[in-house]
Short mmCIF file of C-alpha atoms and ligand atoms in Angstrom, two decimals:
data_model
loop_
_atom_site.label_atom_id
_atom_site.label_comp_id
_atom_site.label_asym_id
_atom_site.label_seq_id
_atom_site.Cartn_x
_atom_site.Cartn_y
_atom_site.Cartn_z
CA MET A 5 105.86 135.01 78.15
CA SER A 6 103.92 137.97 76.97
CA ASP A 7 105.54 138.65 73.61
CA PRO A 8 103.87 136.84 70.75
CA VAL A 9 105.49 133.93 68.99
CA PRO A 10 107.89 135.20 66.33
CA ASP A 11 107.29 134.11 62.75
CA ILE A 12 110.97 133.61 62.13
CA SER A 13 113.91 132.76 64.36
CA VAL A 14 117.46 132.83 63.11
CA VAL A 15 119.91 130.65 65.03
CA LEU A 16 123.63 131.39 64.71
CA PRO A 17 126.32 129.31 66.41
CA ALA A 18 129.35 131.47 67.09
CA HIS A 19 132.77 130.41 68.25
CA ASN A 20 135.24 133.30 68.35
CA GLU A 21 133.28 135.52 65.97
CA ALA A 22 133.50 138.74 68.02
CA GLY A 23 134.06 140.93 64.96
CA ASN A 24 131.04 139.50 63.14
CA ILE A 25 128.32 139.76 65.79
CA ALA A 26 127.30 143.43 65.65
CA ARG A 27 127.37 143.54 61.85
CA MET A 28 125.47 140.26 61.61
CA ALA A 29 122.79 141.46 64.06
CA ALA A 30 122.37 144.71 62.10
CA THR A 31 122.26 142.95 58.71
CA LEU A 32 119.73 140.40 59.94
CA GLU A 33 117.55 143.11 61.46
CA GLY A 34 117.37 144.80 58.06
CA VAL A 35 116.58 141.56 56.24
CA LEU A 36 114.07 140.21 58.78
CA LYS A 37 112.00 143.27 59.66
CA PRO A 38 109.98 143.27 56.43
CA LEU A 39 109.29 139.54 56.82
CA GLY A 40 107.28 139.66 60.04
CA ARG A 41 107.95 139.17 63.73
CA TYR A 42 111.45 137.83 64.18
CA GLU A 43 114.06 136.94 66.74
CA ILE A 44 117.79 136.36 66.44
CA VAL A 45 119.32 133.65 68.62
CA PHE A 46 123.10 133.67 68.98
CA VAL A 47 124.72 130.62 70.55
CA ASP A 48 128.11 131.45 71.98
CA ASP A 49 129.99 128.17 71.88
CA GLY A 50 132.66 128.79 74.49
CA SER A 51 134.36 131.71 72.74
CA SER A 52 137.47 133.27 74.18
CA ASP A 53 137.63 136.48 72.12
CA GLY A 54 134.85 138.72 73.43
CA THR A 55 132.10 137.13 71.34
CA LEU A 56 129.87 136.89 74.42
CA ALA A 57 130.35 140.58 75.23
CA ALA A 58 129.46 141.46 71.63
CA ILE A 59 126.35 139.29 71.85
CA ARG A 60 125.29 140.84 75.16
CA ALA A 61 125.66 144.27 73.62
CA ALA A 62 123.59 143.23 70.61
CA ALA A 63 120.89 141.86 72.92
CA THR A 64 120.82 145.08 74.92
CA ALA A 65 120.55 147.16 71.76
CA ASN A 66 117.80 145.05 70.20
CA PRO A 67 115.27 143.12 72.33
CA GLN A 68 114.71 140.77 69.38
CA VAL A 69 118.22 139.43 69.97
CA ARG A 70 118.32 136.48 72.38
CA TYR A 71 121.23 134.22 73.18
CA ILE A 72 122.67 131.20 74.92
CA SER A 73 126.22 130.96 76.11
CA PHE A 74 127.86 127.59 76.73
CA THR A 75 130.18 127.13 79.68
CA ARG A 76 132.86 125.91 77.25
CA ASN A 77 133.26 124.83 73.66
CA PHE A 78 130.86 121.98 72.87
CA GLY A 79 131.03 122.14 69.08
CA HIS A 80 129.01 123.51 66.19
CA GLN A 81 126.42 120.72 66.06
CA GLU A 82 125.67 121.07 69.78
CA ALA A 83 125.36 124.83 69.39
CA LEU A 84 122.85 124.24 66.61
CA ARG A 85 120.91 121.86 68.79
CA ALA A 86 120.81 124.28 71.74
CA GLY A 87 119.78 127.11 69.43
CA LEU A 88 116.93 125.05 67.99
CA ARG A 89 115.67 124.36 71.52
CA HIS A 90 115.90 128.02 72.47
CA ALA A 91 114.22 129.36 69.33
CA ARG A 92 110.49 130.04 69.47
CA GLY A 93 109.68 130.96 65.88
CA ARG A 94 107.16 129.23 63.61
CA ALA A 95 110.10 128.78 61.26
CA VAL A 96 113.73 128.57 62.32
CA ILE A 97 116.66 129.39 60.08
CA VAL A 98 120.08 128.08 61.06
CA MET A 99 123.16 129.72 59.60
CA ASP A 100 126.83 130.48 60.28
CA ALA A 101 127.75 133.71 62.00
CA ASP A 102 130.67 134.41 59.66
CA PHE A 103 128.83 135.72 56.55
CA GLU A 104 129.66 132.62 54.53
CA HIS A 105 125.92 131.96 54.48
CA PRO A 106 124.54 135.08 52.81
CA PRO A 107 121.75 136.69 54.87
CA GLU A 108 120.30 138.12 51.62
CA LEU A 109 119.04 134.62 50.82
CA ILE A 110 116.65 134.63 53.79
CA PRO A 111 113.65 136.17 51.96
CA GLU A 112 113.90 133.34 49.41
CA LEU A 113 114.01 130.70 52.16
CA VAL A 114 111.00 132.27 53.86
CA ALA A 115 109.06 132.49 50.58
CA ALA A 116 109.62 128.76 49.95
CA TRP A 117 108.43 128.02 53.50
CA ARG A 118 105.33 130.19 53.07
CA ASP A 119 104.61 128.13 49.93
CA GLY A 120 104.30 125.13 52.22
CA THR A 121 107.73 123.46 52.29
CA LYS A 122 108.72 122.20 55.73
CA VAL A 123 112.45 122.07 55.07
CA VAL A 124 114.23 124.58 52.87
CA ALA A 125 117.79 123.38 52.43
CA THR A 126 120.57 125.23 50.66
CA ARG A 127 123.45 124.16 48.48
CA ARG A 128 126.47 126.09 47.28
CA GLU A 129 125.88 126.58 43.56
CA ASP A 130 129.56 126.83 42.77
CA GLY A 131 129.88 123.47 44.46
CA GLU A 132 133.10 123.56 46.33
CA ALA A 133 134.99 125.46 43.65
CA ASP A 134 136.21 128.11 46.04
CA LEU A 135 137.17 125.70 48.79
CA PRO A 136 140.69 124.33 49.13
CA ALA A 137 141.10 121.42 46.70
CA LEU A 138 141.50 118.83 49.45
CA LYS A 139 138.33 119.96 51.27
CA SER A 140 136.32 119.97 48.06
CA VAL A 141 137.42 116.50 46.92
CA THR A 142 136.99 114.90 50.35
CA SER A 143 133.62 116.53 50.85
CA ARG A 144 132.34 115.21 47.53
CA LEU A 145 133.71 111.70 48.20
CA TYR A 146 132.24 111.78 51.68
CA TYR A 147 128.69 112.58 50.58
CA ARG A 148 128.95 109.82 47.98
CA LEU A 149 130.11 107.34 50.63
CA LEU A 150 127.32 108.41 53.01
CA ASP A 151 124.84 108.04 50.18
CA SER A 152 125.94 104.51 49.39
CA ILE A 153 126.28 103.10 52.92
CA GLY A 154 124.04 105.37 54.98
CA ASP A 155 120.31 105.87 55.29
CA VAL A 156 120.30 109.48 54.08
CA ARG A 157 121.08 111.23 50.84
CA ILE A 158 122.74 114.62 51.16
CA GLU A 159 123.57 116.55 48.01
CA PRO A 160 127.23 117.58 47.72
CA GLY A 161 127.68 121.23 48.64
CA SER A 162 125.04 121.03 51.39
CA SER A 163 125.71 122.92 54.57
CA ASP A 164 123.98 123.74 57.82
CA TYR A 165 122.23 126.75 56.29
CA MET A 166 118.54 125.90 56.18
CA LEU A 167 115.06 126.80 57.22
CA LEU A 168 113.06 124.37 59.32
CA ASP A 169 109.35 124.55 59.99
CA ARG A 170 108.27 124.43 63.65
CA SER A 171 107.11 120.80 63.22
CA VAL A 172 110.59 119.84 62.02
CA VAL A 173 112.27 121.77 64.85
CA ASP A 174 110.07 119.95 67.37
CA THR A 175 111.11 116.65 65.79
CA VAL A 176 114.79 117.56 66.07
CA ASN A 177 114.25 118.67 69.66
CA GLY A 178 112.72 115.29 70.43
CA PHE A 179 115.74 113.49 69.03
CA ALA A 180 117.42 111.72 71.93
CA ASP A 181 120.68 110.81 70.15
CA GLN A 182 123.87 111.99 71.80
CA ASP A 183 125.46 112.63 68.44
CA VAL A 184 123.58 114.81 66.05
CA PHE A 185 124.51 115.45 62.45
CA LEU A 186 121.83 118.03 61.74
CA ARG A 187 121.97 118.02 57.96
CA GLY A 188 121.63 114.20 58.01
CA ALA A 189 118.91 114.07 60.67
CA VAL A 190 116.72 116.58 58.85
CA ARG A 191 116.89 114.61 55.60
CA TRP A 192 116.31 111.36 57.43
CA PHE A 193 112.97 112.68 58.77
CA GLY A 194 111.73 112.81 55.19
CA PHE A 195 109.71 116.05 55.34
CA PRO A 196 109.12 117.68 51.96
CA THR A 197 112.29 119.57 51.14
CA THR A 198 113.23 122.22 48.61
CA THR A 199 116.81 123.13 47.93
CA ILE A 200 117.93 126.63 47.06
CA THR A 201 121.39 127.28 45.68
CA PHE A 202 123.59 130.17 46.68
CA SER A 203 127.15 131.27 46.18
CA ARG A 204 129.19 131.28 49.29
CA GLY A 205 129.99 134.60 50.91
CA ALA A 206 133.42 135.46 52.22
CA ARG A 207 134.35 135.21 55.85
CA THR A 208 135.12 138.76 56.89
CA TYR A 209 136.53 138.26 60.33
CA GLY A 210 138.40 135.47 62.10
CA GLU A 211 139.15 132.09 60.63
CA SER A 212 137.52 128.74 60.07
CA LYS A 213 137.29 126.60 63.18
CA TYR A 214 136.89 123.42 61.20
CA THR A 215 140.37 122.04 61.41
CA LEU A 216 141.14 118.75 59.72
CA ARG A 217 140.60 116.91 63.00
CA ARG A 218 137.19 118.48 63.55
CA MET A 219 136.16 117.70 59.99
CA ILE A 220 137.17 114.07 60.45
CA ASP A 221 135.20 114.01 63.72
CA LEU A 222 132.12 115.38 62.01
CA ALA A 223 132.53 112.97 59.10
CA VAL A 224 132.81 109.95 61.43
CA THR A 225 129.80 111.17 63.42
CA GLY A 226 127.82 111.50 60.20
CA ILE A 227 128.59 107.93 59.19
CA ALA A 228 128.11 106.43 62.66
CA ALA A 229 124.80 108.27 63.05
CA HIS A 230 123.46 107.03 59.74
CA SER A 231 124.96 103.62 59.07
CA VAL A 232 126.04 100.42 60.80
CA ARG A 233 127.36 98.98 57.55
CA PRO A 234 131.04 99.61 58.44
CA LEU A 235 130.60 96.95 61.12
CA ARG A 236 130.04 94.45 58.34
CA LEU A 237 133.43 95.19 56.83
CA ALA A 238 134.81 92.26 58.84
CA ILE A 239 132.56 89.86 56.97
CA TRP A 240 133.66 91.09 53.55
CA LEU A 241 137.31 91.06 54.58
CA SER A 242 137.00 87.52 55.89
CA LEU A 243 135.56 86.40 52.55
CA ALA A 244 138.40 88.08 50.69
CA PHE A 245 141.03 86.53 52.92
CA ALA A 246 139.35 83.13 52.71
CA ALA A 247 139.68 83.32 48.94
CA VAL A 248 143.36 84.29 49.17
CA GLY A 249 143.89 81.54 51.78
CA LEU A 250 142.36 78.94 49.48
CA LEU A 251 144.74 79.94 46.69
CA LEU A 252 147.66 79.68 49.10
CA VAL A 253 146.59 76.18 50.15
CA ILE A 254 146.38 75.07 46.55
CA TYR A 255 149.74 76.68 45.84
CA SER A 256 151.51 75.00 48.76
CA VAL A 257 150.04 71.57 48.05
CA VAL A 258 150.99 71.80 44.39
CA SER A 259 154.47 73.06 45.17
CA TYR A 260 154.94 70.27 47.73
CA PHE A 261 154.27 67.62 45.12
CA LEU A 262 155.91 69.29 42.14
CA VAL A 263 158.83 71.26 43.50
CA ARG A 264 159.32 69.44 46.82
CA GLN A 265 160.36 72.83 48.15
CA THR A 266 158.42 73.78 51.26
CA VAL A 267 160.49 76.52 52.90
CA ILE A 268 160.19 79.14 50.19
CA GLY A 269 156.88 80.34 51.66
CA TRP A 270 158.48 82.84 54.04
CA THR A 271 157.56 85.94 52.03
CA SER A 272 153.98 84.91 51.55
CA ILE A 273 153.62 84.07 55.25
CA MET A 274 154.98 87.44 56.30
CA ALA A 275 152.73 89.19 53.81
CA THR A 276 149.70 87.28 55.04
CA ILE A 277 150.46 88.04 58.69
CA ALA A 278 150.93 91.72 57.98
CA LEU A 279 147.76 91.96 55.91
CA LEU A 280 145.67 90.02 58.39
CA GLY A 281 147.06 92.04 61.29
CA ALA A 282 146.15 95.29 59.56
CA ALA A 283 142.69 94.05 58.66
CA GLN A 284 142.01 92.89 62.22
CA LEU A 285 143.14 96.18 63.72
CA LEU A 286 141.01 98.11 61.25
CA VAL A 287 137.92 96.10 62.11
CA LEU A 288 138.66 96.36 65.84
CA GLY A 289 138.93 100.12 65.45
CA ILE A 290 135.59 100.30 63.70
CA ILE A 291 133.93 98.16 66.38
CA GLY A 292 135.57 100.34 69.05
CA GLU A 293 134.14 103.47 67.44
CA TYR A 294 130.61 102.09 67.66
CA VAL A 295 131.10 100.64 71.16
CA GLY A 296 132.35 104.03 72.37
CA ARG A 297 129.30 105.73 70.92
CA THR A 298 127.03 103.14 72.50
CA LEU A 299 128.66 103.90 75.87
CA ARG A 300 128.01 107.61 75.37
CA GLU A 301 124.38 106.93 74.53
CA THR A 302 123.85 104.78 77.62
CA ARG A 303 125.40 107.40 79.89
CA GLY A 304 122.90 109.88 78.56
CA ARG A 305 124.85 112.90 79.72
CA PRO A 306 123.76 116.36 78.71
CA THR A 307 125.53 117.17 75.45
CA TYR A 308 126.13 120.81 76.34
CA ILE A 309 125.91 123.05 79.41
CA ILE A 310 124.39 126.53 79.29
CA GLY A 311 126.16 129.16 81.37
CA GLU A 312 124.02 132.16 80.55
CA THR A 313 121.07 133.27 78.45
CA GLU A 314 119.45 136.62 77.71
CA ALA A 315 117.19 136.06 80.73
CA ASP A 316 120.22 136.50 83.00
CA GLN A 317 120.57 140.08 81.80
CA LYS A 318 117.14 141.07 83.02
CA PRO A 319 116.97 142.46 86.58
CA ASP A 320 114.16 140.15 87.63
CA ARG A 321 115.77 138.19 90.40
CA ASP A 322 113.57 138.10 93.50
CA VAL A 323 116.22 136.78 95.81
CA ILE A 324 119.87 137.20 95.10
CA GLY A 325 121.15 134.08 93.42
CA PHE A 326 117.69 132.70 92.72
CA ARG A 327 116.10 133.40 89.44
CA ARG A 328 112.35 133.64 89.17
CA PRO A 329 111.03 130.31 87.92
CA ALA A 330 110.56 130.30 84.15
CA GLU A 331 107.08 131.14 82.92
N1 LIG B 25 131.29 127.13 65.33
C1 LIG B 25 130.81 126.82 66.59
N2 LIG B 25 131.53 125.97 67.40
C2 LIG B 25 132.69 125.42 66.99
C3 LIG B 25 133.15 125.70 65.67
C4 LIG B 25 132.43 126.56 64.87
O1 LIG B 25 129.77 127.32 67.02
O2 LIG B 25 133.29 124.68 67.76
C5 LIG B 25 130.52 128.05 64.48
C6 LIG B 25 131.33 129.16 63.83
O3 LIG B 25 131.42 130.28 64.67
C7 LIG B 25 130.55 129.45 62.58
C8 LIG B 25 129.98 128.08 62.21
O4 LIG B 25 130.00 127.30 63.41
O5 LIG B 25 129.48 130.34 62.80
C9 LIG B 25 130.78 127.39 61.12
O6 LIG B 25 132.13 127.28 61.52
P1 LIG B 25 133.34 127.66 60.55
O7 LIG B 25 133.05 128.92 59.81
O8 LIG B 25 134.56 127.64 61.38
O9 LIG B 25 133.34 126.42 59.57
P2 LIG B 25 133.53 126.41 57.97
O10 LIG B 25 132.63 127.48 57.42
O11 LIG B 25 134.97 126.70 57.75
O12 LIG B 25 133.11 125.03 57.57
MG1 LIG B 26 132.58 129.37 57.99
#
C-alpha cells in the first residue's frame, strides 16, 4: 500500500444506522483532520436499512473512509473485532456510530495517548443516570459481580468507547478466543490505562439494538470469558444441602424417639426434592453453558464473514471475478 500509515483510525460498528453515517463521517472528518493522518473504518454489521449504501457513499466522498461489510449480522463485539483487524492506525479509537459516544472527546483521548498511555478508556460521568432504571441497576450489579468472580475489574459506566495503542490492537488481534468481550479483554491485558469521563450523547437516529436478550448474551459472555468460578457453584450448593440434610437427619431421629410419628415428613421431603431438583438443573445449565462454549472453541470457526470492503469499490480487477492479490 502506498499511503502512509495513519496516526489515528476510528472504528465504528454500525447495525441499521443509515441516518447516522453521513453526519458521523463529516463530524469525524472535522475532529480528526487537525490531529494528523486519519482513517475512518465503518463496519456494517448486516444492516437492512441502507447503512451499507450510506457507507459506500461516504467512502466515495472521502478516501479516508474505509469499511467492511459483513454478510449478515454477527453482533457488535464481532464488528469491533473485524474493525480492529482492518484498521491500520498507530492508535485506534472504537466508538458507536449513533452519537452516544461524543466525537468531541477524541482530541482528549488522543492527547492522553500522546502522553504515553496505551489504553485510554472512557466512562460515563453521569453513571447510568440517564439510562432506564432497570438497565442502570443491572449494569452496576453486573460489573460488581464480574469484579468479584472474574479476573478483570471494569468500572461501572464503562463502554466500548476507547483508544487503543497499536501494540494493544495487535494483542487483541492475536486473541484466538471465539468469544470476545472487548472491554474485559483490554483490561485483562494490563496495559497502563487512563480513564476519561464523558456525558453520554443522545442517539439521533434509529434505536438501540441491545435488546434484553442481547444484553443477557453479552453479560453471560463477559462472565464466561473471564471466570470459571460459576462452575464451582455445585460445590457450595452441595455443602449447603449437606448441612440442611444433617439437620433433617437429626430431626427425624429425634422425632422417631420422642414423637414416634414418622409420616409427618411429607412436606419436608417435597421441599427437599424441589430444592435439590432446582439446584441440580441450575448447575447443569451452568456446566452446559461452558461445555457449549468449549465446543465452539474447538470448532474454531470464523466468527464473522466479510462480504465486501472498500477495496471492492476500486476498479482494479484484472480478470472479471478475480481480485488482484492483496499487497
Ligand atoms: N451494533 C452492531 N451490531 C449489532 C448491534 C449493534 O454493530 O448487532 C452497533 C450499533 O450500530 C452501535 C453500537 O453497536 O453503533 C452500539 O449499539 P446500540 O447503540 O444499539 O447499543 P446501546 O448504545 O443501546 O448499548
Ligand atoms: Mg447506542
